[in-house]
PDB file of C-alpha atoms in Angstrom:
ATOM      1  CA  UNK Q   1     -24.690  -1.934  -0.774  1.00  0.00           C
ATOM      2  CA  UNK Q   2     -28.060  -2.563   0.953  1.00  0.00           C
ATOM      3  CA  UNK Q   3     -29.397  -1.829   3.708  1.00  0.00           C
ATOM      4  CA  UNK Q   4     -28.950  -4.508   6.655  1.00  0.00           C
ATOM      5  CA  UNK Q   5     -29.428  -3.985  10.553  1.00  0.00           C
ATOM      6  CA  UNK Q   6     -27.641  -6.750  12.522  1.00  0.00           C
ATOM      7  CA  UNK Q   7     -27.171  -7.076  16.176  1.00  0.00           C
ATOM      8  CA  UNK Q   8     -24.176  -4.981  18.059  1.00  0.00           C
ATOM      9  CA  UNK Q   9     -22.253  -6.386  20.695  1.00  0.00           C
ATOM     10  CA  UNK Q  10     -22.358  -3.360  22.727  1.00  0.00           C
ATOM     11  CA  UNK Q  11     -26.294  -4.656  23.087  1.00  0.00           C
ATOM     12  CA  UNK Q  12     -25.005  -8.031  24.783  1.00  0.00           C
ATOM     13  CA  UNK Q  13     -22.989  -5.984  27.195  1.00  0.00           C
ATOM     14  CA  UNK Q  14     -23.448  -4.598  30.310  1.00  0.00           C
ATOM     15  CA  UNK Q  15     -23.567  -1.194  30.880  1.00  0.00           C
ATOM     16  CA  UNK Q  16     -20.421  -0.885  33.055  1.00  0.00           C
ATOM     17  CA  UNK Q  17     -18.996  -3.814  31.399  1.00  0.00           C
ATOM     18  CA  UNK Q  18     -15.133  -2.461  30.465  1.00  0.00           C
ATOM     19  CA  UNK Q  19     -15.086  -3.214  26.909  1.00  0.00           C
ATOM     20  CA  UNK Q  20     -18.214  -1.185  27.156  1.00  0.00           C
ATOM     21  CA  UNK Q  21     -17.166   1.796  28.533  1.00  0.00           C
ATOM     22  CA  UNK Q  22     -14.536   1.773  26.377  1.00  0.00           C
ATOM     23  CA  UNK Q  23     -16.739   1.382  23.065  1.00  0.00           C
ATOM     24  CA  UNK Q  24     -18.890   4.122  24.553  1.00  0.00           C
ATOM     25  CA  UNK Q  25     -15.237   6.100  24.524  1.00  0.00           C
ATOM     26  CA  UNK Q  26     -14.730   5.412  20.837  1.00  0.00           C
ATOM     27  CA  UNK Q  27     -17.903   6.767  20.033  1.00  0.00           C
ATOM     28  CA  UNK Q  28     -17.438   9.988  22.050  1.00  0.00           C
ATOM     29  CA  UNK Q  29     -14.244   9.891  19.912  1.00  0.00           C
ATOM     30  CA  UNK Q  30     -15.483   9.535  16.537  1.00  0.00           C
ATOM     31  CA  UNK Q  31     -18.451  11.249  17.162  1.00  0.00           C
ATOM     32  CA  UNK Q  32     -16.282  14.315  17.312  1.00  0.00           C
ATOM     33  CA  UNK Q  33     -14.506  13.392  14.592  1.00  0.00           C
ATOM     34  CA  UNK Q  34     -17.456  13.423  12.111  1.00  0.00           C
ATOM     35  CA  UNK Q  35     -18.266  16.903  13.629  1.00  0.00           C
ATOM     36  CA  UNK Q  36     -21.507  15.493  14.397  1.00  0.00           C
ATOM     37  CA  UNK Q  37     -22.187  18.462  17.771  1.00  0.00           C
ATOM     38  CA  UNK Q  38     -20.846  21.074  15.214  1.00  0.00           C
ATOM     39  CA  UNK Q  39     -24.002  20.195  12.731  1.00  0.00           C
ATOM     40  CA  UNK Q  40     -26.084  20.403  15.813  1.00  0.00           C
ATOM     41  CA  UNK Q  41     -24.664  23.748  17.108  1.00  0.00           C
ATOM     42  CA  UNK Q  42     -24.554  25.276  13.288  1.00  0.00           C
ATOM     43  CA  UNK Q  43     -27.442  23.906  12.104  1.00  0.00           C
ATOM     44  CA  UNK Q  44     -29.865  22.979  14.339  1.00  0.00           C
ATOM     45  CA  UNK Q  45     -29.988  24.880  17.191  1.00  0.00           C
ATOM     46  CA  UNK Q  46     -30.942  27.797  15.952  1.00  0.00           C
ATOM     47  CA  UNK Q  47     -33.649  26.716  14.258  1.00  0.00           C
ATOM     48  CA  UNK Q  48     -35.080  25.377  18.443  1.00  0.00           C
ATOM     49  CA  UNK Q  49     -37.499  28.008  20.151  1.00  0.00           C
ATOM     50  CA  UNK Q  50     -37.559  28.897  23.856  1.00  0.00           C
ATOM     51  CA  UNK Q  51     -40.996  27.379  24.017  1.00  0.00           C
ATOM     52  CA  UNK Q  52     -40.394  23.988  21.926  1.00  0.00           C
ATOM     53  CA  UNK Q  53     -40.414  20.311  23.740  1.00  0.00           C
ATOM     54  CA  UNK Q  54     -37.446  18.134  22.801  1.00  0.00           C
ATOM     55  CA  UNK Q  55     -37.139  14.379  22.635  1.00  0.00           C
ATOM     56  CA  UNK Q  56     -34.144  12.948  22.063  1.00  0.00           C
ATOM     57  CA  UNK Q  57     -33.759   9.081  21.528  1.00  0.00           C
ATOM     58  CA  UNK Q  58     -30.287   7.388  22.459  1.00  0.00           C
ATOM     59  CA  UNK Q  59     -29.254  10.566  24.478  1.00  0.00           C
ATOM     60  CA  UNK Q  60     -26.209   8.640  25.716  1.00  0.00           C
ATOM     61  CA  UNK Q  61     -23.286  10.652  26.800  1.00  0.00           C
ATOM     62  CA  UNK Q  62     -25.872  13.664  27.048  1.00  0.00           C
ATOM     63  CA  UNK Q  63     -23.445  15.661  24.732  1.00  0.00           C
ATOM     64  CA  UNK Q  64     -26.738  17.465  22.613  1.00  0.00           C
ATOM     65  CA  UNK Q  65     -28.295  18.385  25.901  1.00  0.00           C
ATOM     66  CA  UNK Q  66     -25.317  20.167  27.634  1.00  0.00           C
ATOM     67  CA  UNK Q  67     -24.439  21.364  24.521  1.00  0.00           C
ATOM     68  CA  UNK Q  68     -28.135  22.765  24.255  1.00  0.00           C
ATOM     69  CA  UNK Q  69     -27.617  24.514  27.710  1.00  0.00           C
ATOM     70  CA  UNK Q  70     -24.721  26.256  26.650  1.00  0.00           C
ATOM     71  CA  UNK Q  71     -25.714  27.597  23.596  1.00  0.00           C
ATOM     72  CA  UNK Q  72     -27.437  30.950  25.569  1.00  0.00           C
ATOM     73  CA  UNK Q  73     -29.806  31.769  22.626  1.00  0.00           C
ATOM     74  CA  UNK Q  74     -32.083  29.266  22.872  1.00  0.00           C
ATOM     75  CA  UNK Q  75     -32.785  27.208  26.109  1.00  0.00           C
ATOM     76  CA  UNK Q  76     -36.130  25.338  25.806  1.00  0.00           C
ATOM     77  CA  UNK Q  77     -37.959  24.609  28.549  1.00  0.00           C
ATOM     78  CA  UNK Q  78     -38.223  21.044  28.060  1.00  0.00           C
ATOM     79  CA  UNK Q  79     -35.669  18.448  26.666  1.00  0.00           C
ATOM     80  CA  UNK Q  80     -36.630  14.740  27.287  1.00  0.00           C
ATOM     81  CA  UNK Q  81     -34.333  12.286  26.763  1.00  0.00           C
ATOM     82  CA  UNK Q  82     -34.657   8.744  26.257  1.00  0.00           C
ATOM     83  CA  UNK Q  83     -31.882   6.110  26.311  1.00  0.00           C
ATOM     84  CA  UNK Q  84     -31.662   2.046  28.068  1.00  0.00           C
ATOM     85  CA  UNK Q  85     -28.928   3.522  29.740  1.00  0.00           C
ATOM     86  CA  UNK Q  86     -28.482   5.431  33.024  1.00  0.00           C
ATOM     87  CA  UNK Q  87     -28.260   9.013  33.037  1.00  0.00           C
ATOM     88  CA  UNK Q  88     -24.734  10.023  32.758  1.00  0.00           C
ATOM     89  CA  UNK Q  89     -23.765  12.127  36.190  1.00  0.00           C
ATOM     90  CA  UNK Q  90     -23.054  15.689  34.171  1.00  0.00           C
ATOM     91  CA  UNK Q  91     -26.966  15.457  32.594  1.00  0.00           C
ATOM     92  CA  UNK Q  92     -28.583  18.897  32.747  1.00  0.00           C
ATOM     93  CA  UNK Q  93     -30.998  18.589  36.394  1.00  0.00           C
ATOM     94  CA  UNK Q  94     -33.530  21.043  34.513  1.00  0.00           C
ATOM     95  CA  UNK Q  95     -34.483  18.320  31.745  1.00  0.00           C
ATOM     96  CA  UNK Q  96     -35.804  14.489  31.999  1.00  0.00           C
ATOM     97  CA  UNK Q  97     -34.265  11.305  31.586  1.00  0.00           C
ATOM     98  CA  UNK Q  98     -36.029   7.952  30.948  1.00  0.00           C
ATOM     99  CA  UNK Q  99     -34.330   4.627  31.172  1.00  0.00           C
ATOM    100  CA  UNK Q 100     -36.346   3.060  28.437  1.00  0.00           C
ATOM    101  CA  UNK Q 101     -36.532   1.225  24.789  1.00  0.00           C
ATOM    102  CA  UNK Q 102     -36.550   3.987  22.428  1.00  0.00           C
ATOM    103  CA  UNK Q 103     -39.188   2.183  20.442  1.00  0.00           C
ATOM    104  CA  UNK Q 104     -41.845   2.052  23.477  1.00  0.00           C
ATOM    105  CA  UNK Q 105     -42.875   5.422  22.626  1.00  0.00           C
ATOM    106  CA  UNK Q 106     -45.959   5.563  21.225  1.00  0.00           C
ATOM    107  CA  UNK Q 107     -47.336   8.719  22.011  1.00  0.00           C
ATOM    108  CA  UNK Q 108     -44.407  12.165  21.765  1.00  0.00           C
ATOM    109  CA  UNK Q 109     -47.273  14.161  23.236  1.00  0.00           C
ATOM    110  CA  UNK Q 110     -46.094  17.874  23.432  1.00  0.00           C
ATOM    111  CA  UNK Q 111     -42.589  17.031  21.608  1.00  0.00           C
ATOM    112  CA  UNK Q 112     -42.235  19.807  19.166  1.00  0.00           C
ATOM    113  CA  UNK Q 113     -38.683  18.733  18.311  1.00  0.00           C
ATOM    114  CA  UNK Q 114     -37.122  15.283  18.133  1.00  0.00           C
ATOM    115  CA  UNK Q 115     -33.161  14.564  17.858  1.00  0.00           C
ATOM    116  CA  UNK Q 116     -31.085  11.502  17.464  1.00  0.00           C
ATOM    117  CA  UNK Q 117     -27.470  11.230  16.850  1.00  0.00           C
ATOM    118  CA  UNK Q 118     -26.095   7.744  15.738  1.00  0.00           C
ATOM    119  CA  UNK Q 119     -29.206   5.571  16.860  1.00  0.00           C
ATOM    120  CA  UNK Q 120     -32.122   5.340  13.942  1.00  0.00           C
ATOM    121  CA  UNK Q 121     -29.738   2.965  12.221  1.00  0.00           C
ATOM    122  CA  UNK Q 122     -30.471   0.105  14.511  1.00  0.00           C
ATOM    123  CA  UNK Q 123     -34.232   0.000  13.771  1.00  0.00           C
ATOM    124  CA  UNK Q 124     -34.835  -2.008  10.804  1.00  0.00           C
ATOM    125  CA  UNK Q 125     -37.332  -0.738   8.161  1.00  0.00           C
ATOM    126  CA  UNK Q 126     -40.532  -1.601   9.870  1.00  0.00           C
ATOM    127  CA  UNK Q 127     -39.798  -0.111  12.771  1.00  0.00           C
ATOM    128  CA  UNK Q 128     -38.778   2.811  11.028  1.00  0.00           C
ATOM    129  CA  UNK Q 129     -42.015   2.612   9.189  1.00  0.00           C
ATOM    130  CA  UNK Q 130     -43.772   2.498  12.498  1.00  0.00           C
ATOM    131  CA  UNK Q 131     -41.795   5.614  13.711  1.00  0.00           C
ATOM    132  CA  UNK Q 132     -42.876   7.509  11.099  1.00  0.00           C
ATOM    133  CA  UNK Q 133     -46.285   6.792  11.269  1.00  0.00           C
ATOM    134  CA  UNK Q 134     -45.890   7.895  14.934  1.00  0.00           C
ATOM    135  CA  UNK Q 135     -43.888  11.194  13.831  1.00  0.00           C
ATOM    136  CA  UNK Q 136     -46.525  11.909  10.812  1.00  0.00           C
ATOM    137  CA  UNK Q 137     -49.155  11.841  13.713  1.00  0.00           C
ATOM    138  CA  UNK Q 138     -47.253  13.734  16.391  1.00  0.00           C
ATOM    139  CA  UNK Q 139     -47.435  17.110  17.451  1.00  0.00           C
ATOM    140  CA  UNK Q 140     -43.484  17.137  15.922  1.00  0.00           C
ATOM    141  CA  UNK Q 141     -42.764  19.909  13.420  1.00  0.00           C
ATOM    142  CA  UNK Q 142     -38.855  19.219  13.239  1.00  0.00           C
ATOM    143  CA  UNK Q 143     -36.583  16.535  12.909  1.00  0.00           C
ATOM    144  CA  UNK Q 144     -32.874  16.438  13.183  1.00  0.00           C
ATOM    145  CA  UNK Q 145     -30.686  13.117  12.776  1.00  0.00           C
ATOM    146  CA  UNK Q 146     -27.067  12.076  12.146  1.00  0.00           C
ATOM    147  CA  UNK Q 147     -26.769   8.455  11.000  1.00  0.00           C
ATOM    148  CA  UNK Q 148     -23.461   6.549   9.183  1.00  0.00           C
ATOM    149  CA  UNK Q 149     -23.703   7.176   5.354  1.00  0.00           C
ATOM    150  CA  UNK Q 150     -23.793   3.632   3.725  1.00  0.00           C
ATOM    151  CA  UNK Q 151     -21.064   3.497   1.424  1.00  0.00           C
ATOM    152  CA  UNK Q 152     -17.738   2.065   0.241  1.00  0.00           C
ATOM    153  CA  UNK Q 153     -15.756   5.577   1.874  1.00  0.00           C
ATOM    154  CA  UNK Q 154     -17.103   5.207   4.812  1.00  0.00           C
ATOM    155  CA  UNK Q 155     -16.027   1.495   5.317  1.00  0.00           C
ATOM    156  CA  UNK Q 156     -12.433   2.595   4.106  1.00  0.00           C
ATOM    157  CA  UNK Q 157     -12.383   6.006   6.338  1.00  0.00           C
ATOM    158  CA  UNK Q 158     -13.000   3.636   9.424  1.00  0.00           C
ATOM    159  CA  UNK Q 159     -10.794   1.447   9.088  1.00  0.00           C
ATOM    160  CA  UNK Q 160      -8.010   3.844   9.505  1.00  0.00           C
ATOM    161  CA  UNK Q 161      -9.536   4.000  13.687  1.00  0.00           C
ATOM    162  CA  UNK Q 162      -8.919   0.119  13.882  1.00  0.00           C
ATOM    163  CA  UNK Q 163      -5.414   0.294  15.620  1.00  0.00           C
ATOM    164  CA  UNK Q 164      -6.900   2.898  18.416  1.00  0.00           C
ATOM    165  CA  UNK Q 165     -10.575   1.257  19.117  1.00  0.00           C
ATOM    166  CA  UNK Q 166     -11.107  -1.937  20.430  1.00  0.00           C
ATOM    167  CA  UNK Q 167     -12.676  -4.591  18.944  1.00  0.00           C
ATOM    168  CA  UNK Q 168     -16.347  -3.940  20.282  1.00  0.00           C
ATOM    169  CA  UNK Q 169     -16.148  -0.504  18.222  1.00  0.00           C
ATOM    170  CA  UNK Q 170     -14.540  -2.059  15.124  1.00  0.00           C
ATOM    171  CA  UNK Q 171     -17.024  -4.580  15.162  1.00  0.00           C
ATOM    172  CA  UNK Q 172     -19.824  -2.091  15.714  1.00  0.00           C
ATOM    173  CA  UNK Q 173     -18.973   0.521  13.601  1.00  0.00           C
ATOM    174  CA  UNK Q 174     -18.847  -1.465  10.536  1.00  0.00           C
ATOM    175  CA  UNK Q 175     -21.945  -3.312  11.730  1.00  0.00           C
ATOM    176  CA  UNK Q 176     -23.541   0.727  11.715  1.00  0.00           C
ATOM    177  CA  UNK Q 177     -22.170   1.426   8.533  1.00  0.00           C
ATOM    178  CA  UNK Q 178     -23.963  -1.358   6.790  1.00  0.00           C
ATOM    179  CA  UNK Q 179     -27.246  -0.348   8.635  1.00  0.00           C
ATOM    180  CA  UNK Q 180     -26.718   3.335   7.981  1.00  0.00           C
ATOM    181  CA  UNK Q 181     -28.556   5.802   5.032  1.00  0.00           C
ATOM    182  CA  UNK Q 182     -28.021   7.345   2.036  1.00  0.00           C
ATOM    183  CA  UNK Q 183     -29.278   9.833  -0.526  1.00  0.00           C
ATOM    184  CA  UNK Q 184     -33.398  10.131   0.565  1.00  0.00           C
ATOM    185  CA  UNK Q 185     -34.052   6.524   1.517  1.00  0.00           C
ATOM    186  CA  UNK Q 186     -34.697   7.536   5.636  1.00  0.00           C
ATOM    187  CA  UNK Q 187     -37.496  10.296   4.463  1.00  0.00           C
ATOM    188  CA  UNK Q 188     -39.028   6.953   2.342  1.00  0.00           C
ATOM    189  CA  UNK Q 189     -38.512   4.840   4.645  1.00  0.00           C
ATOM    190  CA  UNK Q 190     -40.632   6.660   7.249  1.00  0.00           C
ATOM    191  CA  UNK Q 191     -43.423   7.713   4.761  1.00  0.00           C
ATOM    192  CA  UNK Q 192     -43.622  11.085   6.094  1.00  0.00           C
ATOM    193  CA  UNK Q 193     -46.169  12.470   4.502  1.00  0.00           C
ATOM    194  CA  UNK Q 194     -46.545  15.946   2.360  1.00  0.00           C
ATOM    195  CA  UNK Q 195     -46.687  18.261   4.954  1.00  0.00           C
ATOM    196  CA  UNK Q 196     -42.888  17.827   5.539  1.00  0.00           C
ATOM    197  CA  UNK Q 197     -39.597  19.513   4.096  1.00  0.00           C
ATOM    198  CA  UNK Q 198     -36.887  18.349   4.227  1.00  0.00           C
ATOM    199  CA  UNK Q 199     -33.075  18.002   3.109  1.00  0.00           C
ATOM    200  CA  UNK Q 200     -30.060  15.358   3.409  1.00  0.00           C
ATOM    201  CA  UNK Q 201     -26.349  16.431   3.451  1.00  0.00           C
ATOM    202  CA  UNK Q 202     -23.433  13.967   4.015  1.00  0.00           C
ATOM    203  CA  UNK Q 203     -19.563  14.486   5.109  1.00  0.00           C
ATOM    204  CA  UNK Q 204     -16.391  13.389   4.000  1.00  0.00           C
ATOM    205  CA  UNK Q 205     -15.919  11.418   7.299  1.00  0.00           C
ATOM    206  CA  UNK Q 206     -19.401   9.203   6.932  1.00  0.00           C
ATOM    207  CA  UNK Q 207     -21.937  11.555   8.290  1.00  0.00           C
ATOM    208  CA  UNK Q 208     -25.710  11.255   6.862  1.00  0.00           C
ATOM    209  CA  UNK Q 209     -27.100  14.770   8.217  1.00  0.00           C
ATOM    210  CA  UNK Q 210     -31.438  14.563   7.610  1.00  0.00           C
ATOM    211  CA  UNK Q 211     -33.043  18.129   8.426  1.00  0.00           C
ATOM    212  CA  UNK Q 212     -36.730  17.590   8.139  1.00  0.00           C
ATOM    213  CA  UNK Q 213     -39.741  20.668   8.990  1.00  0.00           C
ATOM    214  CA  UNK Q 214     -43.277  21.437   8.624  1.00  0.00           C
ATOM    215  CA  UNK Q 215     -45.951  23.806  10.140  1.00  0.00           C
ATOM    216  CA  UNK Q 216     -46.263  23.158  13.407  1.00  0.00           C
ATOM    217  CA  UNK Q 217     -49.341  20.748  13.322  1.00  0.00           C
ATOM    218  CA  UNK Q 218     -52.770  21.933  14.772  1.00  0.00           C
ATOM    219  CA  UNK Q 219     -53.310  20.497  18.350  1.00  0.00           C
ATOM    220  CA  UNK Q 220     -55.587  17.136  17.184  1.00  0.00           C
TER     221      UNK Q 220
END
């Protein structure tokens, strides 16, 4: 199955639009399901120090950052997320929330850390390529993303959710599935270059887990 990132209706919506709010409910839902916030509680946050600058593109519900808040061992004191959606009302006050295209970031300045949970599949592989240029350059010396893995289980798994999401989410989710990753294509993808580690692990319920570090890069 290749690779191929086509156009969501949840994009043609607006963002109070019902059959929107109730695709961004499926997600919650199946978010959940994949045990996507458990990776992120397990796996990630523990590797986050007090002093480290977050950026995290398609924050959405603001799940990670609550989540972040709540997990007392590590509270950094910056967490920037960036979504074309509002803010959601429960959004920690302490951390910043831009209203913007995910790809207009050009510079991550400080970021130390960057997240993203179900959103790097809808950029296509040049802007992928660009992003990792971008991250290669950056001041970013870890990288944590959960993406559909692209594969015939994962098609089959979902379709089991057809009778309780609606038809924005069915359409969607197989649309993400088609555009998701698999074995080490994202690290290739990007180019990062050799300065970076990093490991992929997948789930039975369609979860591609990337875990990428290096040194943290001298200040250019």
């Amino acid at each position: 199955m290749q690779r191929e990132v086509l156009p969501e209706i949840l994009d043609s919506l607006d963002h109070d639009d019902p059959r929107a709010l109730r695709n961004r409910r499926d997600i919650r839902f199946i978010n959940h399901l994949m045990r996507n916030p458990h990776w992120f509680r397990k796996t990630v946050f523990p590797e986050i120090a007090n002093n480290d600058h977050i950026m995290e593109f398609g924050a959405g519900f603001g799940d990670i950052a609550n989540d972040l808040v709540s997990y007392a061992p590590c509270q950094p004191t910056h967490y920037r997320a960036i979504d074309l959606s509002p803010p959601p009302a429960d959004f920690p006050t302490q951390f910043a929330w831009q209203q913007i295209d995910c790809m207009s970031i050009k510079d991550f300045g400080t970021t130390s850390v960057f997240f993203g949970n179900l959103i790097i599949h809808q950029f296509d592989n040049i802007q992928l390529k660009t992003l990792g240029q971008r991250i290669n350059e950056s001041q970013i010396r870890l990288i944590a993303l959960q993406e559909p893995e692209r594969c015939k289980r994962s098609e089959w798994l979902f379709k089991f959710l057809y009778p309780i999401v609606n038809d924005v989410s069915r359409h969607d989710g197989n649309v993400s599935i088609r555009a998701g990753f698999k074995n080490d294509e994202l690290a290739q993808i990007f180019g990062l270059n050799e300065s970076w580690r990093y490991t992929v692990e997948t789930s039975f319920f369609g979860s591609y887990r990337f875990l990428a570090t290096r040194d943290a890069p001298s200040p250019s």
